[in-house]
PDB file of C-alpha atoms in Angstrom:
ATOM      1  CA  THR A   1      47.548 -11.311 -20.002  1.00 60.00           C
ATOM      2  CA  TYR A   2      48.768 -12.611 -16.645  1.00 70.00           C
ATOM      3  CA  ASN A   3      51.663 -15.036 -16.892  1.00 76.00           C
ATOM      4  CA  PRO A   4      52.535 -16.420 -13.474  1.00 85.00           C
ATOM      5  CA  VAL A   5      56.165 -17.139 -12.660  1.00 91.00           C
ATOM      6  CA  ALA A   6      56.897 -20.860 -12.663  1.00 90.00           C
ATOM      7  CA  ARG A   7      57.901 -22.797  -9.583  1.00 90.00           C
ATOM      8  CA  GLY A   8      61.677 -22.922  -9.081  1.00 89.00           C
ATOM      9  CA  ALA A   9      63.541 -25.951 -10.370  1.00 89.00           C
ATOM     10  CA  ILE A  10      65.202 -28.213  -7.832  1.00 91.00           C
ATOM     11  CA  ALA A  11      68.670 -26.742  -7.329  1.00 92.00           C
ATOM     12  CA  GLU A  12      71.873 -28.717  -7.621  1.00 95.00           C
ATOM     13  CA  LEU A  13      74.160 -28.129  -4.643  1.00 96.00           C
ATOM     14  CA  GLU A  14      77.950 -28.288  -4.582  1.00 96.00           C
ATOM     15  CA  VAL A  15      79.892 -28.350  -1.309  1.00 96.00           C
ATOM     16  CA  SER A  16      83.588 -27.467  -1.382  1.00 96.00           C
ATOM     17  CA  MET A  17      86.298 -26.611   1.114  1.00 94.00           C
ATOM     18  CA  GLY A  18      87.385 -23.051   1.800  1.00 93.00           C
ATOM     19  CA  GLY A  19      84.539 -20.936   3.093  1.00 92.00           C
ATOM     20  CA  LEU A  20      82.676 -19.736   6.141  1.00 92.00           C
ATOM     21  CA  VAL A  21      79.906 -22.335   6.406  1.00 91.00           C
ATOM     22  CA  ALA A  22      79.926 -24.295   9.669  1.00 93.00           C
ATOM     23  CA  ALA A  23      79.678 -28.076   9.675  1.00 96.00           C
ATOM     24  CA  GLY A  24      76.113 -29.352   9.446  1.00 96.00           C
ATOM     25  CA  ALA A  25      73.152 -30.063   7.197  1.00 97.00           C
ATOM     26  CA  TYR A  26      71.684 -27.172   5.224  1.00 96.00           C
ATOM     27  CA  GLN A  27      68.344 -27.008   3.431  1.00 97.00           C
ATOM     28  CA  VAL A  28      68.297 -24.978   0.214  1.00 96.00           C
ATOM     29  CA  ALA A  29      65.483 -23.949  -2.152  1.00 95.00           C
ATOM     30  CA  ILE A  30      65.176 -21.391  -4.948  1.00 94.00           C
ATOM     31  CA  ARG A  31      62.450 -19.113  -6.282  1.00 94.00           C
ATOM     32  CA  TRP A  32      62.361 -17.675  -9.815  1.00 94.00           C
ATOM     33  CA  VAL A  33      61.910 -13.905 -10.264  1.00 94.00           C
ATOM     34  CA  ASP A  34      60.694 -12.160 -13.425  1.00 93.00           C
ATOM     35  CA  ALA A  35      61.570  -8.693 -14.785  1.00 92.00           C
ATOM     36  CA  LYS A  36      58.661  -7.133 -12.849  1.00 92.00           C
ATOM     37  CA  GLY A  37      59.908  -8.579  -9.557  1.00 93.00           C
ATOM     38  CA  ARG A  38      57.167 -11.201  -9.334  1.00 93.00           C
ATOM     39  CA  ARG A  39      58.198 -14.425  -7.657  1.00 93.00           C
ATOM     40  CA  GLY A  40      57.118 -18.002  -8.261  1.00 93.00           C
ATOM     41  CA  GLU A  41      56.701 -20.740  -5.665  1.00 93.00           C
ATOM     42  CA  LEU A  42      59.685 -22.118  -3.796  1.00 94.00           C
ATOM     43  CA  SER A  43      61.270 -25.198  -5.298  1.00 95.00           C
ATOM     44  CA  GLU A  44      61.477 -28.461  -3.458  1.00 95.00           C
ATOM     45  CA  VAL A  45      64.140 -28.409  -0.764  1.00 96.00           C
ATOM     46  CA  ARG A  46      67.556 -30.004  -1.307  1.00 96.00           C
ATOM     47  CA  VAL A  47      69.913 -30.846   1.557  1.00 96.00           C
ATOM     48  CA  ALA A  48      73.675 -30.335   1.538  1.00 96.00           C
ATOM     49  CA  THR A  49      75.950 -31.653   4.264  1.00 96.00           C
ATOM     50  CA  ALA A  50      78.921 -29.392   4.884  1.00 95.00           C
ATOM     51  CA  THR A  51      82.123 -29.907   6.820  1.00 94.00           C
ATOM     52  CA  ALA A  52      83.675 -27.030   8.786  1.00 94.00           C
ATOM     53  CA  ASP A  53      84.834 -24.039   6.729  1.00 94.00           C
ATOM     54  CA  SER A  54      82.969 -25.052   3.571  1.00 95.00           C
ATOM     55  CA  THR A  55      81.194 -23.243   0.758  1.00 94.00           C
ATOM     56  CA  ILE A  56      77.823 -24.313  -0.646  1.00 95.00           C
ATOM     57  CA  ARG A  57      77.267 -23.316  -4.270  1.00 95.00           C
ATOM     58  CA  VAL A  58      73.751 -23.320  -5.680  1.00 95.00           C
ATOM     59  CA  HIS A  59      73.212 -24.184  -9.345  1.00 94.00           C
ATOM     60  CA  PRO A  60      69.604 -23.258 -10.216  1.00 92.00           C
ATOM     61  CA  GLY A  61      69.030 -25.392 -13.304  1.00 87.00           C
ATOM     62  CA  GLN A  62      66.833 -24.435 -16.254  1.00 88.00           C
ATOM     63  CA  HIS A  63      64.350 -21.612 -15.822  1.00 88.00           C
ATOM     64  CA  GLY A  64      61.185 -20.790 -17.694  1.00 81.00           C
ATOM     65  CA  ALA A  65      60.479 -17.946 -20.083  1.00 84.00           C
ATOM     66  CA  GLY A  66      60.519 -14.479 -18.559  1.00 89.00           C
ATOM     67  CA  VAL A  67      62.720 -15.391 -15.596  1.00 93.00           C
ATOM     68  CA  THR A  68      65.530 -12.872 -15.057  1.00 93.00           C
ATOM     69  CA  ALA A  69      66.865 -13.849 -11.617  1.00 93.00           C
ATOM     70  CA  TYR A  70      66.383 -16.211  -8.705  1.00 93.00           C
ATOM     71  CA  ASP A  71      66.348 -16.030  -4.921  1.00 94.00           C
ATOM     72  CA  VAL A  72      68.199 -18.536  -2.759  1.00 95.00           C
ATOM     73  CA  TYR A  73      66.599 -19.634   0.515  1.00 96.00           C
ATOM     74  CA  ALA A  74      68.552 -21.615   3.093  1.00 95.00           C
ATOM     75  CA  ALA A  75      68.292 -22.942   6.630  1.00 96.00           C
ATOM     76  CA  GLU A  76      70.606 -24.817   8.929  1.00 93.00           C
ATOM     77  CA  GLY A  77      69.227 -28.156  10.092  1.00 89.00           C
ATOM     78  CA  GLY A  78      65.435 -28.174  10.040  1.00 85.00           C
ATOM     79  CA  GLY A  79      65.090 -24.417  10.581  1.00 90.00           C
ATOM     80  CA  VAL A  80      63.046 -21.830   8.732  1.00 95.00           C
ATOM     81  CA  LEU A  81      64.192 -21.048   5.183  1.00 96.00           C
ATOM     82  CA  TRP A  82      65.439 -17.454   4.883  1.00 96.00           C
ATOM     83  CA  ARG A  83      66.158 -15.595   1.666  1.00 96.00           C
ATOM     84  CA  GLN A  84      69.925 -15.292   1.247  1.00 92.00           C
ATOM     85  CA  LYS A  85      70.245 -13.113  -1.839  1.00 74.00           C
ATOM     86  CA  ALA A  86      68.845 -12.520  -5.282  1.00 60.00           C
ATOM     87  CA  VAL A  87      70.998 -13.761  -8.153  1.00 58.00           C
TER      88      VAL A  87
END
């Protein structure tokens, strides 16, 4: 039986001082990953506005059954979303 991976939930973003992120607006989305490495669709994009030397933390929210990890995609301004790392 094929069970597709669900679309990522809309992430909650937290901006705090003390990091390496430059000032600006950042788009962030997530994608769920299952134990076989299959990926669902990207979530809707959220935007975080950072000041100089900030950190942006991504809180993925609730995931569906079978999800074991998630990928974070981000872009500065209106750029192309690039995968940052699997979590």
